[in-house]
Amino acid sequence: FTRNLEHEAKEAHQLENDLRVSLVSNHVELHKAISNNEFKLMYQPIVDVASDTVHAVEALVRWNHPKRGLISPADFIPMAEQIQVMDVLGNWIIRRACSDALTLPTNSDGSHVGVSINISATQFIESEILVSTVKQALEETNIEPQLVKLEITESAAFGSEKIRTIDALRKLGCKTALDDFGTGYSSLTQLNTIPLDYIKLDRSFIAALGGEDQLKDQRSDRITRAVLSIAQTFNLLPVVEGVETSTQCKRLRDYGATLIQGYLFSKPLELDETRKFIENFGKKAQV
Ligand code: C2E
Ligand code: CA
Ligand code: CA
Ligand code: CA
């Protein structure tokens, strides 16, 4: 057991070293990793079950490490933030996600599929760079701005500066979403002060929904309904993430939530698989 722990500690240390070597020391290395295509974006559909269309796809970054294969964002984003390269990586993500979005097919009813982009809290530090990157990405791709949804995580620091930045992003025509709502630092005050279009219900809320454990199911049900009614009160569109079963999906629909993301419909996909998903989803809906 101890040896296992030691081994894991070594592995973690090795990973951190690799990160320092290939990401870090300076931004040049990160730029290299980017131009070497060591990062890639996968896309997870957010389905609108009311209209049977794909509302948007969420861009989820992966580090395609030459030796280690795909590394999950949970394992490198905190480090990228720590060594202050998340802004560079984040800017690449914004540009790539916007240009990828242009290559997506339309839904069978002619509506366009949006793209949801996670913005790290550290990207708000250099707020002018964030705003100008988004502006540039919109101009270069000519994508309809309302198709671009920026996902912001709740944090303790929602100061006036950050709110001004979110305002500026929204003035560009982008939509904003509060990610992981209900975990962390959320407060109802924030819903009143942050200019938002969507809130994303964290998957921890609905994990037990429709499950075997009746007590947990009941609790989960209660909190889900409460959060959905908060969304309605604040005039925000709820997106429910982590939906894995059709029981959960049905229940959410009964409660008025129609934007659904989760393994029930799809795991995160490669770009070409994403296109196929959208095409097939439309066909299925027409039958
Ligand atoms: P998130 O923004 O909450 O993204 C949702 C995560 O839940 C994704 O994990 C997704 O693969 C996973 N997921 C989706 N549906 C289900 C489901 O039905 N069941 C379960 N068990 N999991 C599901 P992923 O891709 O590993 O990303 C983890 C986190 O890393 C994200 O959480 C986000 O906070 C961060 N992240 C990912 N991509 C980016 C990015 O491009 N920029 C930034 N700043 N953060 C990112
Ligand atoms: Ca997200
Ligand atoms: Ca989330
Ligand atoms: Ca989450």
mmCIF file of C-alpha atoms and ligand atoms in Angstrom:
data_model
loop_
_atom_site.group_PDB
_atom_site.id
_atom_site.type_symbol
_atom_site.label_atom_id
_atom_site.label_comp_id
_atom_site.label_asym_id
_atom_site.label_seq_id
_atom_site.Cartn_x
_atom_site.Cartn_y
_atom_site.Cartn_z
ATOM 1 C CA PHE A 1 0.000 0.000 0.000
ATOM 2 C CA THR A 2 2.747 2.420 0.970
ATOM 3 C CA ARG A 3 4.634 1.450 -2.139
ATOM 4 C CA ASN A 4 1.543 2.227 -4.163
ATOM 5 C CA LEU A 5 1.287 5.639 -2.610
ATOM 6 C CA GLU A 6 4.941 6.232 -3.244
ATOM 7 C CA HIS A 7 4.482 5.182 -6.831
ATOM 8 C CA GLU A 8 1.530 7.512 -7.233
ATOM 9 C CA ALA A 9 3.432 10.362 -5.662
ATOM 10 C CA LYS A 10 6.282 9.735 -8.087
ATOM 11 C CA GLU A 11 3.889 9.646 -11.016
ATOM 12 C CA ALA A 12 2.309 12.899 -9.942
ATOM 13 C CA HIS A 13 5.727 14.413 -9.541
ATOM 14 C CA GLN A 14 6.774 13.166 -12.980
ATOM 15 C CA LEU A 15 3.652 14.635 -14.532
ATOM 16 C CA GLU A 16 4.309 17.923 -12.851
ATOM 17 C CA ASN A 17 7.892 17.851 -14.115
ATOM 18 C CA ASP A 18 6.738 17.071 -17.632
ATOM 19 C CA LEU A 19 4.361 19.971 -17.394
ATOM 20 C CA ARG A 20 7.102 22.238 -16.210
ATOM 21 C CA VAL A 21 9.382 21.119 -18.992
ATOM 22 C CA SER A 22 6.986 21.183 -21.888
ATOM 23 C CA LEU A 23 4.455 23.779 -20.785
ATOM 24 C CA VAL A 24 6.321 25.979 -18.586
ATOM 25 C CA SER A 25 9.668 27.372 -18.102
ATOM 26 C CA ASN A 26 8.469 30.018 -20.452
ATOM 27 C CA HIS A 27 5.634 30.769 -22.752
ATOM 28 C CA VAL A 28 7.727 29.780 -25.766
ATOM 29 C CA GLU A 29 7.421 26.136 -24.721
ATOM 30 C CA LEU A 30 3.682 26.435 -24.451
ATOM 31 C CA HIS A 31 3.464 28.064 -27.836
ATOM 32 C CA LYS A 32 5.431 25.105 -29.159
ATOM 33 C CA ALA A 33 3.056 22.632 -27.516
ATOM 34 C CA ILE A 34 0.189 24.503 -29.142
ATOM 35 C CA SER A 35 1.713 24.643 -32.615
ATOM 36 C CA ASN A 36 2.718 20.982 -32.192
ATOM 37 C CA ASN A 37 -0.982 20.398 -31.749
ATOM 38 C CA GLU A 38 -0.477 18.918 -28.326
ATOM 39 C CA PHE A 39 -3.766 20.363 -27.152
ATOM 40 C CA LYS A 40 -7.018 19.524 -28.726
ATOM 41 C CA LEU A 41 -10.641 20.311 -28.214
ATOM 42 C CA MET A 42 -13.377 17.747 -27.876
ATOM 43 C CA TYR A 43 -17.025 18.714 -28.007
ATOM 44 C CA GLN A 44 -19.971 17.553 -25.944
ATOM 45 C CA PRO A 45 -23.465 18.209 -27.323
ATOM 46 C CA ILE A 46 -25.986 20.204 -25.312
ATOM 47 C CA VAL A 47 -29.305 18.967 -26.605
ATOM 48 C CA ASP A 48 -32.598 20.853 -26.606
ATOM 49 C CA VAL A 49 -35.135 18.111 -25.915
ATOM 50 C CA ALA A 50 -38.057 20.445 -26.623
ATOM 51 C CA SER A 51 -37.092 21.138 -30.234
ATOM 52 C CA ASP A 52 -34.997 18.006 -30.856
ATOM 53 C CA THR A 53 -32.030 20.097 -31.886
ATOM 54 C CA VAL A 54 -28.456 20.473 -30.728
ATOM 55 C CA HIS A 55 -28.422 23.807 -28.919
ATOM 56 C CA ALA A 56 -24.648 24.035 -28.612
ATOM 57 C CA VAL A 57 -21.544 21.978 -28.078
ATOM 58 C CA GLU A 58 -19.214 22.542 -25.130
ATOM 59 C CA ALA A 59 -15.515 22.721 -25.979
ATOM 60 C CA LEU A 60 -13.500 20.573 -23.570
ATOM 61 C CA VAL A 61 -9.734 20.766 -23.819
ATOM 62 C CA ARG A 62 -7.387 17.749 -23.727
ATOM 63 C CA TRP A 63 -3.622 17.661 -23.658
ATOM 64 C CA ASN A 64 -2.488 15.087 -26.157
ATOM 65 C CA HIS A 65 0.852 14.365 -24.560
ATOM 66 C CA PRO A 66 3.384 12.690 -26.889
ATOM 67 C CA LYS A 67 4.277 10.087 -24.232
ATOM 68 C CA ARG A 68 1.316 9.978 -21.894
ATOM 69 C CA GLY A 69 -1.556 10.227 -24.299
ATOM 70 C CA LEU A 70 -4.658 12.206 -23.452
ATOM 71 C CA ILE A 71 -4.420 14.118 -20.213
ATOM 72 C CA SER A 72 -7.624 15.347 -18.608
ATOM 73 C CA PRO A 73 -8.063 19.092 -18.041
ATOM 74 C CA ALA A 74 -8.532 18.483 -14.322
ATOM 75 C CA ASP A 75 -4.896 17.337 -14.289
ATOM 76 C CA PHE A 76 -3.300 20.245 -16.117
ATOM 77 C CA ILE A 77 -5.532 23.323 -15.986
ATOM 78 C CA PRO A 78 -4.835 24.055 -12.302
ATOM 79 C CA MET A 79 -1.107 23.853 -13.075
ATOM 80 C CA ALA A 80 -1.426 25.961 -16.197
ATOM 81 C CA GLU A 81 -3.183 28.540 -14.037
ATOM 82 C CA GLN A 82 -0.519 28.312 -11.377
ATOM 83 C CA ILE A 83 2.329 28.930 -13.787
ATOM 84 C CA GLN A 84 0.349 31.643 -15.527
ATOM 85 C CA VAL A 85 0.013 30.181 -18.965
ATOM 86 C CA MET A 86 -3.730 29.621 -18.873
ATOM 87 C CA ASP A 87 -4.300 32.932 -20.634
ATOM 88 C CA VAL A 88 -2.229 31.853 -23.644
ATOM 89 C CA LEU A 89 -3.857 28.429 -23.746
ATOM 90 C CA GLY A 90 -7.258 29.995 -23.101
ATOM 91 C CA ASN A 91 -6.861 32.359 -26.038
ATOM 92 C CA TRP A 92 -5.984 29.462 -28.313
ATOM 93 C CA ILE A 93 -9.096 27.626 -27.048
ATOM 94 C CA ILE A 94 -11.331 30.620 -27.818
ATOM 95 C CA ARG A 95 -10.012 31.002 -31.373
ATOM 96 C CA ARG A 96 -10.053 27.301 -32.149
ATOM 97 C CA ALA A 97 -13.535 26.759 -30.724
ATOM 98 C CA CYS A 98 -14.939 29.630 -32.810
ATOM 99 C CA SER A 99 -13.348 28.411 -36.031
ATOM 100 C CA ASP A 100 -14.395 24.803 -35.350
ATOM 101 C CA ALA A 101 -17.947 25.987 -34.704
ATOM 102 C CA LEU A 102 -18.124 27.366 -38.246
ATOM 103 C CA THR A 103 -17.623 23.869 -39.613
ATOM 104 C CA LEU A 104 -20.630 22.419 -37.782
ATOM 105 C CA PRO A 105 -23.710 21.506 -39.792
ATOM 106 C CA THR A 106 -27.009 23.239 -39.017
ATOM 107 C CA ASN A 107 -29.880 21.484 -37.273
ATOM 108 C CA SER A 108 -32.654 19.958 -39.361
ATOM 109 C CA ASP A 109 -34.865 22.983 -38.596
ATOM 110 C CA GLY A 110 -32.163 25.273 -39.985
ATOM 111 C CA SER A 111 -31.006 26.629 -36.624
ATOM 112 C CA HIS A 112 -27.293 26.981 -35.993
ATOM 113 C CA VAL A 113 -25.417 25.058 -33.335
ATOM 114 C CA GLY A 114 -23.652 27.258 -30.784
ATOM 115 C CA VAL A 115 -20.342 26.689 -29.074
ATOM 116 C CA SER A 116 -19.818 26.917 -25.337
ATOM 117 C CA ILE A 117 -16.318 27.876 -24.178
ATOM 118 C CA ASN A 118 -14.961 27.528 -20.654
ATOM 119 C CA ILE A 119 -13.177 30.640 -19.431
ATOM 120 C CA SER A 120 -10.764 30.196 -16.550
ATOM 121 C CA ALA A 121 -10.890 32.667 -13.674
ATOM 122 C CA THR A 122 -7.263 33.564 -14.368
ATOM 123 C CA GLN A 123 -8.199 34.735 -17.872
ATOM 124 C CA PHE A 124 -10.072 37.560 -16.175
ATOM 125 C CA ILE A 125 -6.874 38.949 -14.723
ATOM 126 C CA GLU A 126 -5.772 40.373 -18.076
ATOM 127 C CA SER A 127 -9.298 41.355 -18.917
ATOM 128 C CA GLU A 128 -8.437 43.562 -21.916
ATOM 129 C CA ILE A 129 -6.649 40.620 -23.541
ATOM 130 C CA LEU A 130 -9.638 38.360 -22.925
ATOM 131 C CA VAL A 131 -12.079 40.837 -24.440
ATOM 132 C CA SER A 132 -9.859 41.590 -27.444
ATOM 133 C CA THR A 133 -9.248 37.872 -28.082
ATOM 134 C CA VAL A 134 -12.970 37.179 -28.155
ATOM 135 C CA LYS A 135 -13.556 40.239 -30.341
ATOM 136 C CA GLN A 136 -10.847 39.123 -32.761
ATOM 137 C CA ALA A 137 -12.145 35.548 -32.878
ATOM 138 C CA LEU A 138 -15.618 36.874 -33.725
ATOM 139 C CA GLU A 139 -14.255 39.134 -36.454
ATOM 140 C CA GLU A 140 -11.932 36.552 -37.968
ATOM 141 C CA THR A 141 -14.541 33.818 -38.130
ATOM 142 C CA ASN A 142 -17.548 36.023 -38.721
ATOM 143 C CA ILE A 143 -19.523 33.672 -36.481
ATOM 144 C CA GLU A 144 -22.828 35.025 -35.178
ATOM 145 C CA PRO A 145 -21.815 36.312 -31.739
ATOM 146 C CA GLN A 146 -24.892 34.919 -29.967
ATOM 147 C CA LEU A 147 -23.733 31.429 -30.928
ATOM 148 C CA VAL A 148 -20.699 31.893 -28.701
ATOM 149 C CA LYS A 149 -21.455 31.096 -25.047
ATOM 150 C CA LEU A 150 -18.816 31.831 -22.457
ATOM 151 C CA GLU A 151 -18.865 29.614 -19.368
ATOM 152 C CA ILE A 152 -17.699 31.303 -16.213
ATOM 153 C CA THR A 153 -17.231 29.460 -12.955
ATOM 154 C CA GLU A 154 -18.458 30.795 -9.710
ATOM 155 C CA SER A 155 -15.760 32.273 -7.587
ATOM 156 C CA ALA A 156 -15.470 34.301 -4.463
ATOM 157 C CA ALA A 157 -14.050 37.193 -6.426
ATOM 158 C CA PHE A 158 -16.841 38.584 -8.523
ATOM 159 C CA GLY A 159 -15.676 42.148 -8.138
ATOM 160 C CA SER A 160 -16.839 45.100 -10.160
ATOM 161 C CA GLU A 161 -13.881 44.720 -12.518
ATOM 162 C CA LYS A 162 -14.892 41.182 -13.421
ATOM 163 C CA ILE A 163 -18.491 42.218 -13.878
ATOM 164 C CA ARG A 164 -17.391 45.022 -16.218
ATOM 165 C CA THR A 165 -15.455 42.444 -18.251
ATOM 166 C CA ILE A 166 -18.447 40.128 -18.484
ATOM 167 C CA ASP A 167 -20.511 43.139 -19.549
ATOM 168 C CA ALA A 168 -17.992 43.942 -22.269
ATOM 169 C CA LEU A 169 -18.099 40.344 -23.538
ATOM 170 C CA ARG A 170 -21.863 40.473 -23.639
ATOM 171 C CA LYS A 171 -21.782 43.784 -25.515
ATOM 172 C CA LEU A 172 -19.837 41.926 -28.218
ATOM 173 C CA GLY A 173 -22.982 39.832 -28.557
ATOM 174 C CA CYS A 174 -21.776 36.699 -26.768
ATOM 175 C CA LYS A 175 -23.924 34.838 -24.261
ATOM 176 C CA THR A 176 -22.707 34.068 -20.774
ATOM 177 C CA ALA A 177 -23.278 31.042 -18.567
ATOM 178 C CA LEU A 178 -22.582 30.525 -14.891
ATOM 179 C CA ASP A 179 -20.937 27.092 -14.710
ATOM 180 C CA ASP A 180 -21.186 24.609 -11.843
ATOM 181 C CA PHE A 181 -24.021 26.568 -10.311
ATOM 182 C CA GLY A 182 -24.687 25.631 -6.733
ATOM 183 C CA THR A 183 -21.195 24.458 -5.890
ATOM 184 C CA GLY A 184 -18.575 26.688 -4.422
ATOM 185 C CA TYR A 185 -19.291 30.306 -3.874
ATOM 186 C CA SER A 186 -22.656 30.794 -5.434
ATOM 187 C CA SER A 187 -24.957 33.203 -3.858
ATOM 188 C CA LEU A 188 -28.216 34.616 -5.052
ATOM 189 C CA THR A 189 -26.640 38.067 -4.929
ATOM 190 C CA GLN A 190 -24.309 36.998 -7.720
ATOM 191 C CA LEU A 191 -27.269 36.091 -9.902
ATOM 192 C CA ASN A 192 -28.478 39.649 -9.480
ATOM 193 C CA THR A 193 -25.166 41.290 -10.296
ATOM 194 C CA ILE A 194 -23.514 39.130 -12.981
ATOM 195 C CA PRO A 195 -24.895 39.705 -16.479
ATOM 196 C CA LEU A 196 -25.940 36.153 -17.399
ATOM 197 C CA ASP A 197 -27.977 34.231 -19.950
ATOM 198 C CA TYR A 198 -27.634 30.638 -18.727
ATOM 199 C CA ILE A 199 -26.931 28.804 -15.528
ATOM 200 C CA LYS A 200 -25.481 25.328 -15.630
ATOM 201 C CA LEU A 201 -26.652 22.996 -12.875
ATOM 202 C CA ASP A 202 -23.725 21.022 -11.572
ATOM 203 C CA ARG A 203 -23.936 17.314 -12.104
ATOM 204 C CA SER A 204 -23.572 16.643 -8.371
ATOM 205 C CA PHE A 205 -27.174 17.875 -7.963
ATOM 206 C CA ILE A 206 -28.753 15.387 -10.239
ATOM 207 C CA ALA A 207 -26.375 12.440 -9.754
ATOM 208 C CA ALA A 208 -28.824 10.746 -7.385
ATOM 209 C CA LEU A 209 -31.922 11.756 -9.348
ATOM 210 C CA GLY A 210 -33.993 8.737 -10.306
ATOM 211 C CA GLY A 211 -31.507 6.436 -8.600
ATOM 212 C CA GLU A 212 -32.020 3.392 -6.374
ATOM 213 C CA ASP A 213 -31.699 5.262 -3.104
ATOM 214 C CA GLN A 214 -35.139 6.792 -2.541
ATOM 215 C CA LEU A 215 -34.047 9.207 0.153
ATOM 216 C CA LYS A 216 -31.222 10.564 -1.994
ATOM 217 C CA ASP A 217 -33.523 10.694 -4.980
ATOM 218 C CA GLN A 218 -36.034 12.765 -3.002
ATOM 219 C CA ARG A 219 -33.381 15.190 -1.825
ATOM 220 C CA SER A 220 -31.910 15.485 -5.284
ATOM 221 C CA ASP A 221 -35.359 16.047 -6.730
ATOM 222 C CA ARG A 222 -36.114 18.809 -4.256
ATOM 223 C CA ILE A 223 -32.896 20.703 -4.855
ATOM 224 C CA THR A 224 -33.165 20.322 -8.635
ATOM 225 C CA ARG A 225 -36.653 21.808 -8.632
ATOM 226 C CA ALA A 226 -35.530 24.604 -6.340
ATOM 227 C CA VAL A 227 -32.602 25.534 -8.572
ATOM 228 C CA LEU A 228 -34.762 25.377 -11.688
ATOM 229 C CA SER A 229 -37.260 27.729 -10.122
ATOM 230 C CA ILE A 230 -34.427 30.091 -9.205
ATOM 231 C CA ALA A 231 -33.354 30.039 -12.861
ATOM 232 C CA GLN A 232 -36.873 30.896 -13.925
ATOM 233 C CA THR A 233 -37.170 33.704 -11.383
ATOM 234 C CA PHE A 234 -33.945 35.269 -12.604
ATOM 235 C CA ASN A 235 -34.940 34.756 -16.225
ATOM 236 C CA LEU A 236 -31.982 32.477 -16.942
ATOM 237 C CA LEU A 237 -31.937 29.453 -19.206
ATOM 238 C CA PRO A 238 -30.979 26.354 -17.223
ATOM 239 C CA VAL A 239 -28.587 23.819 -18.723
ATOM 240 C CA VAL A 240 -28.459 20.559 -16.810
ATOM 241 C CA GLU A 241 -25.173 18.703 -17.037
ATOM 242 C CA GLY A 242 -24.266 15.137 -16.144
ATOM 243 C CA VAL A 243 -27.588 13.660 -17.290
ATOM 244 C CA GLU A 244 -26.962 9.956 -17.674
ATOM 245 C CA THR A 245 -30.357 8.265 -17.657
ATOM 246 C CA SER A 246 -33.631 8.727 -19.502
ATOM 247 C CA THR A 247 -35.421 8.768 -16.123
ATOM 248 C CA GLN A 248 -33.426 11.854 -15.195
ATOM 249 C CA CYS A 249 -34.096 13.427 -18.569
ATOM 250 C CA LYS A 250 -37.862 12.839 -18.354
ATOM 251 C CA ARG A 251 -38.009 14.216 -14.849
ATOM 252 C CA LEU A 252 -36.063 17.341 -15.860
ATOM 253 C CA ARG A 253 -38.363 17.866 -18.800
ATOM 254 C CA ASP A 254 -41.368 17.657 -16.492
ATOM 255 C CA TYR A 255 -39.763 20.418 -14.452
ATOM 256 C CA GLY A 256 -39.333 22.579 -17.533
ATOM 257 C CA ALA A 257 -35.613 22.089 -18.176
ATOM 258 C CA THR A 258 -34.977 21.316 -21.825
ATOM 259 C CA LEU A 259 -31.265 21.976 -22.332
ATOM 260 C CA ILE A 260 -29.602 18.709 -21.429
ATOM 261 C CA GLN A 261 -25.940 17.683 -21.493
ATOM 262 C CA GLY A 262 -24.563 14.338 -20.452
ATOM 263 C CA TYR A 263 -23.628 10.789 -21.313
ATOM 264 C CA LEU A 264 -27.300 9.966 -22.016
ATOM 265 C CA PHE A 265 -26.894 11.786 -25.328
ATOM 266 C CA SER A 266 -23.160 11.780 -25.801
ATOM 267 C CA LYS A 267 -19.754 11.851 -24.220
ATOM 268 C CA PRO A 268 -17.329 14.532 -25.483
ATOM 269 C CA LEU A 269 -16.542 13.843 -29.158
ATOM 270 C CA GLU A 270 -13.856 14.602 -31.716
ATOM 271 C CA LEU A 271 -14.828 17.406 -34.112
ATOM 272 C CA ASP A 272 -15.704 15.095 -37.013
ATOM 273 C CA GLU A 273 -17.751 12.865 -34.699
ATOM 274 C CA THR A 274 -19.494 16.009 -33.462
ATOM 275 C CA ARG A 275 -20.571 16.850 -37.002
ATOM 276 C CA LYS A 276 -21.917 13.331 -37.459
ATOM 277 C CA PHE A 277 -23.758 13.531 -34.153
ATOM 278 C CA ILE A 278 -25.541 16.720 -35.229
ATOM 279 C CA GLU A 279 -26.463 15.248 -38.614
ATOM 280 C CA ASN A 280 -27.770 12.003 -37.142
ATOM 281 C CA PHE A 281 -29.604 13.771 -34.347
ATOM 282 C CA GLY A 282 -31.555 15.749 -36.934
ATOM 283 C CA LYS A 283 -32.404 12.617 -38.913
ATOM 284 C CA LYS A 284 -33.528 10.787 -35.814
ATOM 285 C CA ALA A 285 -35.709 13.732 -34.838
ATOM 286 C CA GLN A 286 -37.430 13.763 -38.237
ATOM 287 C CA VAL A 287 -38.487 10.123 -38.051
HETATM 288 P P1 C2E B 1 -17.066 21.248 -16.638
HETATM 289 O O1 C2E B 1 -16.974 22.555 -17.332
HETATM 290 O O2 C2E B 1 -18.059 21.118 -15.543
HETATM 291 O O3 C2E B 1 -17.301 20.176 -17.798
HETATM 292 C C1 C2E B 1 -18.106 19.039 -17.654
HETATM 293 C C2 C2E B 1 -17.270 17.809 -17.345
HETATM 294 O O4 C2E B 1 -18.167 16.744 -17.045
HETATM 295 C C3 C2E B 1 -16.417 17.318 -18.532
HETATM 296 O O5 C2E B 1 -15.228 16.732 -18.006
HETATM 297 C C4 C2E B 1 -17.321 16.240 -19.141
HETATM 298 O O6 C2E B 1 -16.604 15.273 -19.883
HETATM 299 C C5 C2E B 1 -17.937 15.629 -17.902
HETATM 300 N N1 C2E B 1 -19.243 15.029 -18.184
HETATM 301 C C6 C2E B 1 -20.117 15.393 -19.134
HETATM 302 N N2 C2E B 1 -21.241 14.654 -19.091
HETATM 303 C C7 C2E B 1 -21.082 13.773 -18.077
HETATM 304 C C8 C2E B 1 -21.919 12.720 -17.530
HETATM 305 O O7 C2E B 1 -23.033 12.453 -17.971
HETATM 306 N N3 C2E B 1 -21.412 12.035 -16.469
HETATM 307 C C9 C2E B 1 -20.179 12.303 -15.945
HETATM 308 N N4 C2E B 1 -19.773 11.573 -14.926
HETATM 309 N N5 C2E B 1 -19.368 13.285 -16.437
HETATM 310 C C10 C2E B 1 -19.814 14.025 -17.494
HETATM 311 P P2 C2E B 1 -13.784 17.116 -18.541
HETATM 312 O O8 C2E B 1 -13.810 17.265 -20.030
HETATM 313 O O9 C2E B 1 -12.811 16.148 -17.933
HETATM 314 O O10 C2E B 1 -13.523 18.551 -17.945
HETATM 315 C C11 C2E B 1 -13.364 18.749 -16.560
HETATM 316 C C12 C2E B 1 -13.319 20.210 -16.220
HETATM 317 O O11 C2E B 1 -12.132 20.829 -16.756
HETATM 318 C C13 C2E B 1 -14.460 21.020 -16.804
HETATM 319 O O12 C2E B 1 -15.610 20.859 -16.013
HETATM 320 C C14 C2E B 1 -13.888 22.418 -16.767
HETATM 321 O O13 C2E B 1 -14.009 22.970 -15.488
HETATM 322 C C15 C2E B 1 -12.430 22.162 -17.071
HETATM 323 N N6 C2E B 1 -12.197 22.415 -18.504
HETATM 324 C C16 C2E B 1 -12.376 21.592 -19.561
HETATM 325 N N7 C2E B 1 -12.059 22.195 -20.713
HETATM 326 C C17 C2E B 1 -11.684 23.451 -20.390
HETATM 327 C C18 C2E B 1 -11.247 24.592 -21.162
HETATM 328 O O14 C2E B 1 -11.170 24.575 -22.398
HETATM 329 N N8 C2E B 1 -10.937 25.721 -20.451
HETATM 330 C C19 C2E B 1 -11.048 25.792 -19.098
HETATM 331 N N9 C2E B 1 -10.734 26.950 -18.471
HETATM 332 N N10 C2E B 1 -11.462 24.756 -18.356
HETATM 333 C C20 C2E B 1 -11.767 23.598 -18.988
HETATM 334 CA CA CA B 2 -18.185 23.983 -18.372
HETATM 335 CA CA CA B 3 -19.966 22.493 -15.433
HETATM 336 CA CA CA B 4 -18.836 20.396 -13.112
#
